[in-house]
Amino acid sequence: MCTILAVCLGVLFMSSTANAQQSPAQLAQPWEQLYQGEDVTGEHVIAMWSFDGEVQETDAGGKGYDLELIGTQISPDGKFGGCLESFPGWPVEDKKHQARVQHKPELCPAGAFTLEMWIKPKPELNQEYGDAFLLDKKYVEHANYQFILRRPASDGRRSLQAVLGYGDDSATYTSEPAEYETGVWYHVAFTYDAAGKSSFFRDGAALGGTSHPGRGPVIPSQHDLFIGDRAGSYYHGFPGFIDQVRISGGVLEFRPATFAFTSDRTSFVRMEDTGTLEFTVTNMQRTPLSGAVCRFAIADADQTRVELPELAPGQAHTVQYAFDTSLRPGTYRVHARMEINGESPYTSEEQYEVVLVNRPLPLRMPVVLWGGGDMAQVKDLGFTHMMGVSANMSSIWDAGEAILPQSEAALVSMKERLNEALTCDLKYISSLSPGSWARQNLPDYQRVDREGNRLEDVNGLYPEIQQFCHNVGQSISQAYGHFPAFDGAMIHTEVRGASRLSFSDLDRQSFREFAGYDIPEQAQGQRGIAWENILDFPQDRVIPDDYPLHVYYRWFWKQGDGWNDLHTALHEGLKSAAHPGFWTFYDPACRAPKAWGSGGDVDFLSHWTYSYPDPICIGTCTDELFAMAEGGPDYQKVMKMTQIIWYRSQTAPMPGEEAHVRDAFFDDQDRRPVTADDAEVEGYRAKWEKEIPDARFITIAPMHLREAFWAKMARPIQGIMYHGWGSLVEGATHGSYRHTNPDTRDELRRLVQTVVEPLGPTLMQVPDRPARVAFLESFASEMFALKGTYGWNGGWTGDAYLIMHYAQLQPQIVYDETIERDGLDQYQVLVMVDCDVLTATVAEQVKAFQARGGIIIGDEKLAPAIKPDILMQSHARPKEADQARALLLQRAAQLRTELDPHFRRYGQSDNPDVITRFRQWGSTDYLFTINDLREFGDYVGHHGLVMENGLPSDATVTVNRPAGYVYDLVAGRQVQAQTERDRLMIPVALGPCEGRVLMITERPIAQVNITGADTVARGGKLTLAVTVADEAGQAVDAVVPVHVEIQDAASQVAEFSGYYGAADGKMQIELDIAPNDVPGVWSVRATELASGRDAVGYFRVSR
Amino acid sequence: MGFFTPLASRVRLYAVISTCLLAVLAAAAVEADLRSPNPAARRLALLRLAEKGPAALEQLAESVGDRDPLVRRAAVLGLSSLGHAAIPALQAALDNDDILVRRNAALALANGGLQAVPVLSKALADPEPIVRQASLHALAMISPRSAETFKIIRTAIDDPAPEVQAVAITASERFLDIVVEMPLPLEQWKFRLDLERIGDDERWFAADLDDSQWDDISIGKAWGHFGYDGYIGVGWYRRIISVPDSPEATGAVLQFEGVDECAWIWVNGQYVGKHDIGPAGWDKPFQVDVGDALRWGEDNQITVKAMNTTAAGGIWMPVTLRATRLAP
């Protein structure tokens, strides 16, 4: 065992040294000698008494700090000549035994300071004698300082103690205990950094210290200073001799060399190749240091020895120690020791805890808290990520290059949190918006209107701004990118909602270079210009692809406003030094017209959604994100955020209130009329309304959370997010977010535990079933008919999309660019609502699609060039949620009467309240069913705006496949389905707002098999293969959720236990048996979560 | 031919025969599908048939009466590709019970040239606004443009449906050249709240009304900027506008870029039009024809009654006078 560890731990190397020019005050004090020269009269010395010379009763520096001896005397038996002799106080003799120094303001250090003296106990400092006061300028006030040798502990050892006053209270700082023998001189010292951190030293060796973060300098007082005793009350003199008492400004050093743990990492992921621990030795002597040696060891491993080169005074040297990350996960104590031999031997020994954590399982679905919170609470609710890494934009802009992104103190603090986060399986996301900072702080780089007036919006076309964004990303990446718990970054959140047109020379030149002509004069607003206001606009409302205004607006929204390039620059900066798994996301990616490129080259697009009034509306925005990502880089995928908060005005308005946020859901709808009478209506009020009547934002209802959750999980998203910590948990700092529904938190935890964790790895791999119904969100119509959802899921477009769901059509959103690139061949139905204006290419594609038999559903505003097959006229949404939903269901039923004879769905529910959605892997379907049947409750429902309570629903889902074996992945059981006329009929019973995912396979799951080697040596590798198979042993053509539990020989759950998604029914686990793993028989249990079948395997780990 | 026909020629012959046979079989399949009880099959067969051009006319015309709406509409789609020959059938389709058949038929008639103008004129009386809108679109697209077409379109400005009015306005603009474009002054308007709703009865729109005691106000900003913040109700704007002489003009409109929310307009005491589509109209541009009421080269009195039911109100965007003449 020891041999193995020695091999693993033995990699040591040294880095180059650093030589700093340091003043004598910064180097170790020559405490072993009589202080002289600068050490007595230097600027850093506040006062010193040596009790020597012609006038023994004054300070050695000649500053007039005279001593009044009260019950004490000058003795010739000092460490260096004369000294102060004091005597025991209470209970031996409750009298003063002190040297009093009259108060002077200079004796009250304004900042950091150091107290030191030589002491030699007399026999009276015995077990029975309590505290012995060495210095006191505090007494009982909360000001200044006391320096005490504490009463002995049961083992006879005493600690040094400093009590510091801060005005309102005092704080105590304590050293490690040590023995103080009679008749022996000891040099004792205390340093305080004026920021809550203390250190104690005895005879030049560190004696520990305590910290009180957040504390500042001590508060001065008018008390005299007393040496050798307490100021008053009962007296507690030091029974012994005191010499060379010195009070200095600043934190002084007393060790011949410092030996510091300077790694910023204390936690590592198993098998990580950067498990290096770093220590720094600095020669603090005023002479060269030679012959120093460092030794390191972990647990019972062999020591590793490193000899240091000779170090000049002040010179630092770094020693790196390769921590073996192949050890089994756990907490390890690293013993580090530095030895200086020679005339004055010195040893510094420290122990550090290093944590080694399991490697993450593949494809764990992120559950991101969009915001920050208490780490333990965040973890408890099932979140995998939270936000919390920031940067000082101003400093980085001033530097013009990548620098440390925060102050040293902030960096240290953040790194501590990152280390802690890794140990509790939580990760951090950074929220970075250098562009937003530039918008407010760099007026020279702002946009300008046509008259040349500055607009408060940064112009991202400036190369300086792009470089700045890169520098910010790089700064963060260099500082934190090597922390595994720093996992991602949110890029420039919420910046494009009001991205305004700009007409600077740079803008004009950029567009001219792009298009070959100037920005059209008619371009005024960023959201386009109504076609009615354009003279000679084509009457069929089909514009040429190169219509100058269209060219301009598309350029503006893809490139011209600069944001997409800024996102990319920040993304690339962040990636420059980050670990390989680091990811970025941009939100709200759909708060822009439907032109590809929103978010630049980030890894994920996201967007938040408020679940009211109908939770399934979250699907609209999610599908828009997929359409947007279609035009992004190949790797770009989608995550989705649900708002925990609800706008009060949209759910439960206060009396007299109307929607006050213009961009809220009902922005483009007639809002609930508010009259003076409303304010006087006093009907039923929910409990929370009575308790927090002024709550601006309340908690989403738990059933809404549930249905919205299923609506987004039904889509191939790669992560989920939630915002609104103040509304989610009780007692959080809430601001305007109020916690009004305690059940929501429990529901979220339940959903994560029962769905996301077990099924996430599977669902992340399963793509959508190719859609047959396309839903065009037209950029040309947004720009020339002022249409567009801008991610709010609202208006007629939003309602029409919900109608498609209630009509069981599983639409896919396409943009103009989708059609231009991919055509419409894969579709049978094309929905064109709010498509007033089309480009020529899109119009031609649509006509060709229709000529081939494609069915067009259009509204009354559809461009006259297109003749729809089905008319779906727009409507104004009723404000009452029940009426609105009933209208949508009615419209869906109407649509079906005309469409159904011509369009055969792959699957559908016979109950329109149960919405279906299909995903597909090979021959396997993943059928999602979501129960949308709801009623008004008493949380907000009494206001009539939201139906927040679900009701149970039953349905039969028909799937157009002749056969299949159906598995409920949430319940983990097979479902009995029937085949009728070559169709599969599946009964579904859903609870309120509940969702379900059913896996339908071609062949039944009959067995689970585990294969692998029988034996593996410690330190060796072993491959486990798990197969979910049919009766014949052939792996099923599906991604099957599997739970694996590996137990070591001591019955402890081992690394790589957890949830997987076995693609094509197969998965592998590569085990790295640690050199210190438990030898013996290990077990592996693999359980497929479709029907609950399992298998157990065993292997032996040999010594 | 016969046994002595060279092999290559025989191959060609067989190919021709095969092609003919296939065509016959395909035609037979289309024919069968057209009689299919399955509407989807009928629709697809019609779309295939439409590719044959005029030969499909009769069947397409017949299928406009199909019992399935999508088949009917596919028939109209097919007819729309047949040019003038399809005009009678399309004209007949304008009487179909199916709104979308009528709408699509009207649009298809845009390809019918001047011959289709009277037909479309008749369609402007359709009970459904979307059919009337389509008819206007079609009229505007007909080439060549004619004064008669313009006159027909112009009458639709008085259509009861605002969405039809809007189309009539934009369609008619295509026929006009602008000879004078004069933004109305933003300042020096007179204003009075109509708290009791008595303005109409007391004829606050009269040209000779003494408004000297009314408040001063500007347009181009909501009335909340001038001390009426939060006012819900009716307010009247009045001003004298000096209009230059314009002998070329054959018509004139007042173009309002935005009145929050509804407006009724008088020129020289003569009522000329309104914008009344409810709260949603607050940001919708509109225009009224003032050609009959305006006096060129003279002072003209303009009165606007504005009504607001929520949030901000008033003439919050500019107003422009446009004198026009029929484009050559």
PDB file of N, CA and C in Angstrom, chain A residues 805-808 885 889 896 908-916 929-933 951-958 988-990:
ATOM      1  N   HIS A 805     -51.494  23.011 -30.685  1.00  0.00           N
ATOM      2  CA  HIS A 805     -51.288  21.967 -29.676  1.00  0.00           C
ATOM      3  C   HIS A 805     -52.607  21.282 -29.317  1.00  0.00           C
ATOM      4  N   TYR A 806     -53.632  22.105 -29.119  1.00  0.00           N
ATOM      5  CA  TYR A 806     -54.928  21.515 -28.769  1.00  0.00           C
ATOM      6  C   TYR A 806     -55.478  20.695 -29.937  1.00  0.00           C
ATOM      7  N   ALA A 807     -55.029  21.000 -31.141  1.00  0.00           N
ATOM      8  CA  ALA A 807     -55.442  20.219 -32.317  1.00  0.00           C
ATOM      9  C   ALA A 807     -54.508  19.041 -32.548  1.00  0.00           C
ATOM     10  N   GLN A 808     -53.609  18.791 -31.594  1.00  0.00           N
ATOM     11  CA  GLN A 808     -52.723  17.619 -31.619  1.00  0.00           C
ATOM     12  C   GLN A 808     -51.837  17.591 -32.872  1.00  0.00           C
ATOM     13  N   ARG A 885     -59.292  29.907 -22.747  1.00  0.00           N
ATOM     14  CA  ARG A 885     -58.924  28.521 -23.025  1.00  0.00           C
ATOM     15  C   ARG A 885     -60.040  27.803 -23.793  1.00  0.00           C
ATOM     16  N   LEU A 889     -59.732  25.907 -27.472  1.00  0.00           N
ATOM     17  CA  LEU A 889     -60.170  24.526 -27.728  1.00  0.00           C
ATOM     18  C   LEU A 889     -61.213  24.489 -28.841  1.00  0.00           C
ATOM     19  N   ARG A 896     -59.833  21.181 -36.877  1.00  0.00           N
ATOM     20  CA  ARG A 896     -59.780  19.751 -37.148  1.00  0.00           C
ATOM     21  C   ARG A 896     -60.870  19.314 -38.130  1.00  0.00           C
ATOM     22  N   GLN A 908     -52.282  10.914 -31.590  1.00  0.00           N
ATOM     23  CA  GLN A 908     -53.145  11.941 -31.035  1.00  0.00           C
ATOM     24  C   GLN A 908     -53.899  11.397 -29.840  1.00  0.00           C
ATOM     25  N   SER A 909     -54.331  12.317 -29.018  1.00  0.00           N
ATOM     26  CA  SER A 909     -55.141  11.962 -27.868  1.00  0.00           C
ATOM     27  C   SER A 909     -56.604  12.181 -28.231  1.00  0.00           C
ATOM     28  N   ASP A 910     -57.473  11.344 -27.684  1.00  0.00           N
ATOM     29  CA  ASP A 910     -58.903  11.555 -27.952  1.00  0.00           C
ATOM     30  C   ASP A 910     -59.492  12.607 -27.023  1.00  0.00           C
ATOM     31  N   ASN A 911     -58.676  13.145 -26.146  1.00  0.00           N
ATOM     32  CA  ASN A 911     -59.115  14.175 -25.215  1.00  0.00           C
ATOM     33  C   ASN A 911     -58.251  15.415 -25.447  1.00  0.00           C
ATOM     34  N   PRO A 912     -58.846  16.488 -25.950  1.00  0.00           N
ATOM     35  CA  PRO A 912     -58.009  17.646 -26.288  1.00  0.00           C
ATOM     36  C   PRO A 912     -57.322  18.276 -25.078  1.00  0.00           C
ATOM     37  N   ASP A 913     -57.777  17.948 -23.869  1.00  0.00           N
ATOM     38  CA  ASP A 913     -57.092  18.452 -22.677  1.00  0.00           C
ATOM     39  C   ASP A 913     -55.748  17.764 -22.469  1.00  0.00           C
ATOM     40  N   VAL A 914     -55.602  16.610 -23.072  1.00  0.00           N
ATOM     41  CA  VAL A 914     -54.335  15.877 -22.947  1.00  0.00           C
ATOM     42  C   VAL A 914     -53.546  16.085 -24.235  1.00  0.00           C
ATOM     43  N   ILE A 915     -52.478  16.825 -24.092  1.00  0.00           N
ATOM     44  CA  ILE A 915     -51.692  17.211 -25.267  1.00  0.00           C
ATOM     45  C   ILE A 915     -50.560  16.204 -25.457  1.00  0.00           C
ATOM     46  N   THR A 916     -50.334  15.852 -26.690  1.00  0.00           N
ATOM     47  CA  THR A 916     -49.313  14.839 -26.973  1.00  0.00           C
ATOM     48  C   THR A 916     -48.145  15.446 -27.726  1.00  0.00           C
ATOM     49  N   THR A 929     -47.254  12.965 -22.756  1.00  0.00           N
ATOM     50  CA  THR A 929     -48.648  13.384 -22.596  1.00  0.00           C
ATOM     51  C   THR A 929     -48.687  14.396 -21.457  1.00  0.00           C
ATOM     52  N   ILE A 930     -49.397  15.481 -21.684  1.00  0.00           N
ATOM     53  CA  ILE A 930     -49.460  16.565 -20.697  1.00  0.00           C
ATOM     54  C   ILE A 930     -50.918  16.922 -20.467  1.00  0.00           C
ATOM     55  N   ASN A 931     -51.298  16.922 -19.222  1.00  0.00           N
ATOM     56  CA  ASN A 931     -52.684  17.211 -18.857  1.00  0.00           C
ATOM     57  C   ASN A 931     -52.866  18.705 -18.624  1.00  0.00           C
ATOM     58  N   ASP A 932     -53.605  19.340 -19.503  1.00  0.00           N
ATOM     59  CA  ASP A 932     -53.793  20.805 -19.417  1.00  0.00           C
ATOM     60  C   ASP A 932     -55.156  21.188 -18.840  1.00  0.00           C
ATOM     61  N   LEU A 933     -55.918  20.233 -18.369  1.00  0.00           N
ATOM     62  CA  LEU A 933     -57.244  20.569 -17.842  1.00  0.00           C
ATOM     63  C   LEU A 933     -57.082  21.279 -16.497  1.00  0.00           C
ATOM     64  N   LEU A 951     -56.811  19.477 -12.971  1.00  0.00           N
ATOM     65  CA  LEU A 951     -57.808  18.450 -12.698  1.00  0.00           C
ATOM     66  C   LEU A 951     -57.343  17.157 -13.372  1.00  0.00           C
ATOM     67  N   PRO A 952     -57.755  16.010 -12.873  1.00  0.00           N
ATOM     68  CA  PRO A 952     -57.340  14.762 -13.514  1.00  0.00           C
ATOM     69  C   PRO A 952     -57.957  14.611 -14.908  1.00  0.00           C
ATOM     70  N   SER A 953     -57.278  13.887 -15.754  1.00  0.00           N
ATOM     71  CA  SER A 953     -57.795  13.635 -17.112  1.00  0.00           C
ATOM     72  C   SER A 953     -57.458  12.215 -17.531  1.00  0.00           C
ATOM     73  N   ASP A 954     -58.374  11.621 -18.231  1.00  0.00           N
ATOM     74  CA  ASP A 954     -58.120  10.324 -18.861  1.00  0.00           C
ATOM     75  C   ASP A 954     -58.160  10.509 -20.374  1.00  0.00           C
ATOM     76  N   ALA A 955     -57.407   9.698 -21.041  1.00  0.00           N
ATOM     77  CA  ALA A 955     -57.414   9.786 -22.511  1.00  0.00           C
ATOM     78  C   ALA A 955     -56.941   8.466 -23.089  1.00  0.00           C
ATOM     79  N   THR A 956     -57.260   8.278 -24.326  1.00  0.00           N
ATOM     80  CA  THR A 956     -56.647   7.190 -25.086  1.00  0.00           C
ATOM     81  C   THR A 956     -55.824   7.831 -26.194  1.00  0.00           C
ATOM     82  N   VAL A 957     -54.567   7.481 -26.202  1.00  0.00           N
ATOM     83  CA  VAL A 957     -53.688   8.033 -27.223  1.00  0.00           C
ATOM     84  C   VAL A 957     -53.526   6.993 -28.322  1.00  0.00           C
ATOM     85  N   THR A 958     -53.773   7.426 -29.532  1.00  0.00           N
ATOM     86  CA  THR A 958     -53.632   6.551 -30.685  1.00  0.00           C
ATOM     87  C   THR A 958     -52.323   6.862 -31.396  1.00  0.00           C
ATOM     88  N   VAL A 988     -54.273   6.426 -21.000  1.00  0.00           N
ATOM     89  CA  VAL A 988     -53.462   7.329 -20.175  1.00  0.00           C
ATOM     90  C   VAL A 988     -54.357   7.955 -19.118  1.00  0.00           C
ATOM     91  N   ALA A 989     -53.929   7.898 -17.894  1.00  0.00           N
ATOM     92  CA  ALA A 989     -54.653   8.571 -16.802  1.00  0.00           C
ATOM     93  C   ALA A 989     -53.659   9.517 -16.129  1.00  0.00           C
ATOM     94  N   LEU A 990     -53.971  10.780 -16.182  1.00  0.00           N
ATOM     95  CA  LEU A 990     -53.030  11.784 -15.694  1.00  0.00           C
ATOM     96  C   LEU A 990     -53.622  12.556 -14.525  1.00  0.00           C
TER      97      LEU A 990
END
